[in-house]
Amino acid sequence: EVQLVESGGGLVQPGGSLRLSCAASGFDFTNSWMSWVRQAPGKGLEWVANINEDTSGRYYVDSVKGRFTISRDNAKNSLFLQMSSLRVEDTAVYYCARFGLVGGQGTLVTVSS
Amino acid sequence: EIVLTQSPGTLSLSPGERATLYCKASHSIMRTWFAWYQQKPGQAPRLLMYDISNRAGGIPDRFSASGSGTDFSLTINRLEPEDFAVYFCQQYGTSIAFGGGTRVEI
């Protein structure tokens, strides 16, 4: 069974940083594209970032380019999202996704002063 | 960049009725990488269908989906009370996009 468990969310001030983690199990993580997807309060789902199997390809939605970095540790079946220069509009539940398919419960990031 | 447009925005039905939801893509999707999710208030999205028409684990057979190219649909036969929720369509894979959602309400 595919399991994706996100962690690392919390309350942070505008301009601050946060690092999200996703622990993956139940599938071949090493050979899977992985993604982060977010959902702002009361809004729809939005793709944030992708990373390919060997980290040679990383892709971002325009609104987070230069501020967020997606990474992975294949030895530990883990996915990460380093978020910096956070803005109020980054407030959302962040979900880890295997090949784009959302499967976890998410972790809430709140950016507020 | 693909854009997915869902219709209708809201569907008002009664338990026992059939619901048909639509999703139109701005251009043909990649391979068969198309999915549907159900989301209830305060919960994470739940994967219903993947590869256009395959039900995810534990999804009852009153849910079915079809489509190709740019036009896709999700049908819920004999609506149960727990089916009233918001539904999202998605192209997944290496290029990800979501539709804006359809609310199915009583």
CSV table of C-alpha atoms in Angstrom, one decimal:
chain,number,residue,atom,x,y,z
A,1,GLU,CA,0.0,0.0,0.0
A,2,VAL,CA,1.3,3.4,-1.0
A,3,GLN,CA,1.9,5.6,2.0
A,4,LEU,CA,2.9,9.3,2.0
A,5,VAL,CA,3.3,11.1,5.3
A,6,GLU,CA,4.0,14.8,5.3
A,7,SER,CA,5.5,16.7,8.2
A,8,GLY,CA,7.2,20.0,9.0
A,9,GLY,CA,4.4,22.5,8.6
A,10,GLY,CA,3.6,25.2,11.1
A,11,LEU,CA,3.2,28.9,11.7
A,12,VAL,CA,5.9,31.2,10.2
A,13,GLN,CA,6.2,34.9,9.8
A,14,PRO,CA,6.3,36.5,6.3
A,15,GLY,CA,9.9,36.3,5.0
A,16,GLY,CA,10.6,33.2,7.1
A,17,SER,CA,11.6,29.7,6.1
A,18,LEU,CA,10.3,26.2,6.6
A,19,ARG,CA,11.3,22.7,5.4
A,20,LEU,CA,8.7,20.1,4.7
A,21,SER,CA,9.3,16.4,4.6
A,22,CYS,CA,7.5,13.4,3.1
A,23,ALA,CA,8.2,9.9,4.2
A,24,ALA,CA,7.2,7.5,1.4
A,25,SER,CA,6.6,3.7,1.5
A,26,GLY,CA,4.8,0.9,-0.3
A,27,PHE,CA,6.2,1.7,-3.8
A,28,ASP,CA,9.5,2.0,-5.7
A,29,PHE,CA,10.4,5.5,-4.5
A,30,THR,CA,13.8,5.5,-6.2
A,31,ASN,CA,12.2,5.2,-9.7
A,32,SER,CA,9.3,7.6,-9.1
A,33,TRP,CA,8.8,11.2,-10.1
A,34,MET,CA,7.7,13.0,-7.0
A,35,SER,CA,5.8,16.3,-6.5
A,36,TRP,CA,4.4,18.7,-4.0
A,37,VAL,CA,0.9,20.0,-4.4
A,38,ARG,CA,-0.8,22.6,-2.2
A,39,GLN,CA,-4.3,23.8,-1.4
A,40,ALA,CA,-4.9,27.2,0.1
A,41,PRO,CA,-7.9,27.6,2.5
A,42,GLY,CA,-11.2,27.3,0.6
A,43,LYS,CA,-9.4,27.0,-2.8
A,44,GLY,CA,-8.6,24.2,-5.3
A,45,LEU,CA,-5.5,22.1,-5.7
A,46,GLU,CA,-2.3,23.6,-7.2
A,47,TRP,CA,0.9,21.9,-8.3
A,48,VAL,CA,4.0,23.4,-6.7
A,49,ALA,CA,7.1,21.4,-7.8
A,50,ASN,CA,8.3,18.2,-9.4
A,51,ILE,CA,11.5,16.3,-9.1
A,52,ASN,CA,12.6,13.4,-11.3
A,53,GLU,CA,14.1,10.1,-10.2
A,54,ASP,CA,17.8,11.1,-10.1
A,55,THR,CA,17.2,14.8,-9.2
A,56,SER,CA,18.5,16.0,-12.6
A,57,GLY,CA,15.2,17.6,-13.3
A,58,ARG,CA,13.4,20.0,-11.0
A,59,TYR,CA,10.4,22.1,-12.0
A,60,TYR,CA,8.4,24.8,-10.2
A,61,VAL,CA,5.2,26.8,-10.6
A,62,ASP,CA,6.2,30.4,-11.4
A,63,SER,CA,5.0,31.8,-8.1
A,64,VAL,CA,7.6,29.8,-6.1
A,65,LYS,CA,10.6,29.9,-8.4
A,66,GLY,CA,13.7,31.2,-6.7
A,67,ARG,CA,12.0,30.7,-3.2
A,68,PHE,CA,11.3,27.0,-3.0
A,69,THR,CA,13.6,24.0,-3.6
A,70,ILE,CA,12.5,20.5,-4.0
A,71,SER,CA,14.9,17.7,-3.1
A,72,ARG,CA,14.9,14.0,-2.3
A,73,ASP,CA,16.9,11.3,-0.5
A,74,ASN,CA,16.4,8.0,-2.3
A,75,ALA,CA,18.3,6.1,0.3
A,76,LYS,CA,15.7,7.2,2.9
A,77,ASN,CA,12.6,7.2,0.7
A,78,SER,CA,12.1,10.9,1.5
A,79,LEU,CA,11.0,14.0,-0.3
A,80,PHE,CA,11.6,17.5,0.9
A,81,LEU,CA,10.5,21.1,0.1
A,82,GLN,CA,12.7,23.9,1.4
A,83,MET,CA,10.6,27.1,1.5
A,84,SER,CA,12.1,30.5,2.0
A,85,SER,CA,11.0,34.1,1.7
A,86,LEU,CA,7.5,32.9,2.6
A,87,ARG,CA,4.5,35.0,1.7
A,88,VAL,CA,1.0,35.2,3.2
A,89,GLU,CA,-0.2,33.7,-0.1
A,90,ASP,CA,1.9,30.5,0.5
A,91,THR,CA,-0.5,29.6,3.3
A,92,ALA,CA,-1.9,26.2,2.4
A,93,VAL,CA,-2.0,22.5,3.1
A,94,TYR,CA,1.0,20.9,1.3
A,95,TYR,CA,0.7,17.4,0.0
A,96,CYS,CA,3.3,15.0,-1.2
A,97,ALA,CA,2.4,13.2,-4.5
A,98,ARG,CA,3.8,10.2,-6.3
A,99,PHE,CA,3.9,10.8,-10.0
A,100,GLY,CA,1.5,13.6,-9.3
A,101,LEU,CA,-1.1,11.5,-7.5
A,102,VAL,CA,-1.9,13.0,-4.1
A,103,GLY,CA,-2.0,10.4,-1.3
A,104,GLY,CA,-1.1,11.8,2.1
A,105,GLN,CA,-3.0,13.8,4.7
A,106,GLY,CA,-0.9,16.9,4.1
A,107,THR,CA,0.9,19.4,6.4
A,108,LEU,CA,-0.5,22.9,7.1
A,109,VAL,CA,1.8,25.9,6.5
A,110,THR,CA,0.5,29.2,7.8
A,111,VAL,CA,2.3,32.4,6.9
A,112,SER,CA,1.2,35.2,9.2
A,113,SER,CA,2.6,37.9,11.4
B,1,GLU,CA,0.6,24.3,-20.0
B,2,ILE,CA,-2.6,22.4,-19.9
B,3,VAL,CA,-5.8,23.9,-18.4
B,4,LEU,CA,-8.6,21.7,-17.1
B,5,THR,CA,-12.1,23.2,-17.0
B,6,GLN,CA,-14.7,21.4,-14.9
B,7,SER,CA,-18.5,21.6,-15.3
B,8,PRO,CA,-20.9,22.3,-13.9
B,9,GLY,CA,-19.5,24.3,-11.0
B,10,THR,CA,-22.3,22.9,-8.7
B,11,LEU,CA,-24.6,19.9,-9.2
B,12,SER,CA,-27.7,19.8,-7.0
B,13,LEU,CA,-29.1,16.2,-6.8
B,14,SER,CA,-30.9,13.9,-4.4
B,15,PRO,CA,-29.7,10.6,-3.0
B,16,GLY,CA,-30.3,7.8,-5.4
B,17,GLU,CA,-29.9,10.0,-8.5
B,18,ARG,CA,-27.1,9.8,-11.0
B,19,ALA,CA,-24.4,12.5,-11.2
B,20,THR,CA,-22.3,13.1,-14.2
B,21,LEU,CA,-19.3,15.5,-14.0
B,22,TYR,CA,-17.3,16.8,-16.9
B,23,CYS,CA,-13.7,17.9,-17.3
B,24,LYS,CA,-12.4,19.5,-20.5
B,25,ALA,CA,-8.7,19.9,-21.2
B,26,SER,CA,-7.2,22.7,-23.3
B,27,HIS,CA,-5.3,20.1,-25.3
B,28,SER,CA,-4.9,16.4,-25.3
B,29,ILE,CA,-3.6,14.9,-22.1
B,30,MET,CA,-0.4,13.0,-21.8
B,31,ARG,CA,-0.9,9.3,-22.4
B,32,THR,CA,-3.8,8.1,-20.0
B,33,TRP,CA,-2.5,10.1,-17.0
B,34,PHE,CA,-5.9,11.4,-15.9
B,35,ALA,CA,-7.4,11.1,-12.4
B,36,TRP,CA,-10.4,12.1,-10.3
B,37,TYR,CA,-10.5,13.0,-6.6
B,38,GLN,CA,-13.2,13.4,-4.0
B,39,GLN,CA,-12.8,15.9,-1.2
B,40,LYS,CA,-14.9,16.4,1.9
B,41,PRO,CA,-14.6,19.4,4.2
B,42,GLY,CA,-11.6,19.3,6.4
B,43,GLN,CA,-10.2,16.2,4.7
B,44,ALA,CA,-7.4,15.5,2.2
B,45,PRO,CA,-8.4,14.7,-1.4
B,46,ARG,CA,-9.2,11.0,-1.9
B,47,LEU,CA,-8.1,9.4,-5.1
B,48,LEU,CA,-11.1,7.9,-6.9
B,49,MET,CA,-10.0,7.1,-10.4
B,50,TYR,CA,-6.7,6.9,-12.2
B,51,ASP,CA,-5.5,6.1,-15.8
B,52,ILE,CA,-8.9,7.6,-16.9
B,53,SER,CA,-11.1,4.8,-15.8
B,54,ASN,CA,-9.5,2.6,-13.2
B,55,ARG,CA,-11.0,2.7,-9.7
B,56,ALA,CA,-8.5,3.2,-6.8
B,57,GLY,CA,-8.5,0.8,-4.0
B,58,GLY,CA,-11.7,0.6,-2.0
B,59,ILE,CA,-13.7,2.8,-4.3
B,60,PRO,CA,-17.2,1.3,-4.9
B,61,ASP,CA,-18.3,0.4,-8.3
B,62,ARG,CA,-21.1,3.0,-8.5
B,63,PHE,CA,-18.2,5.3,-9.5
B,64,SER,CA,-17.1,5.1,-13.1
B,65,ALA,CA,-15.2,7.3,-15.5
B,66,SER,CA,-14.4,7.6,-19.2
B,67,GLY,CA,-12.9,9.9,-21.8
B,68,SER,CA,-10.0,10.5,-24.1
B,69,GLY,CA,-8.1,13.3,-25.6
B,70,THR,CA,-9.6,16.4,-24.2
B,71,ASP,CA,-13.0,15.3,-22.8
B,72,PHE,CA,-13.5,13.3,-19.7
B,73,SER,CA,-16.4,12.5,-17.4
B,74,LEU,CA,-17.0,10.9,-14.0
B,75,THR,CA,-20.4,9.2,-13.3
B,76,ILE,CA,-21.7,8.4,-9.9
B,77,ASN,CA,-24.7,6.0,-10.0
B,78,ARG,CA,-27.2,6.0,-7.2
B,79,LEU,CA,-25.8,8.8,-5.1
B,80,GLU,CA,-25.2,7.8,-1.5
B,81,PRO,CA,-25.3,10.5,1.3
B,82,GLU,CA,-21.5,10.2,1.6
B,83,ASP,CA,-21.0,11.1,-2.0
B,84,PHE,CA,-21.9,14.7,-1.6
B,85,ALA,CA,-18.6,16.4,-1.8
B,86,VAL,CA,-16.3,18.3,-4.1
B,87,TYR,CA,-14.7,16.5,-7.1
B,88,PHE,CA,-11.5,17.5,-8.9
B,89,CYS,CA,-10.1,16.2,-12.1
B,90,GLN,CA,-6.3,16.0,-12.7
B,91,GLN,CA,-3.7,15.4,-15.4
B,92,TYR,CA,-0.8,13.8,-13.4
B,93,GLY,CA,2.6,12.5,-14.3
B,94,THR,CA,5.4,14.8,-15.3
B,95,SER,CA,3.1,17.7,-16.0
B,96,ILE,CA,0.5,18.2,-13.4
B,97,ALA,CA,-2.7,20.3,-13.5
B,98,PHE,CA,-6.0,20.3,-11.7
B,99,GLY,CA,-9.5,21.4,-12.6
B,100,GLY,CA,-11.3,23.9,-10.4
B,101,GLY,CA,-13.7,21.4,-8.9
B,102,THR,CA,-17.4,20.5,-9.1
B,103,ARG,CA,-19.5,20.6,-5.9
B,104,VAL,CA,-22.1,17.9,-5.7
B,105,GLU,CA,-24.7,19.0,-3.2
B,106,ILE,CA,-28.0,17.7,-1.8
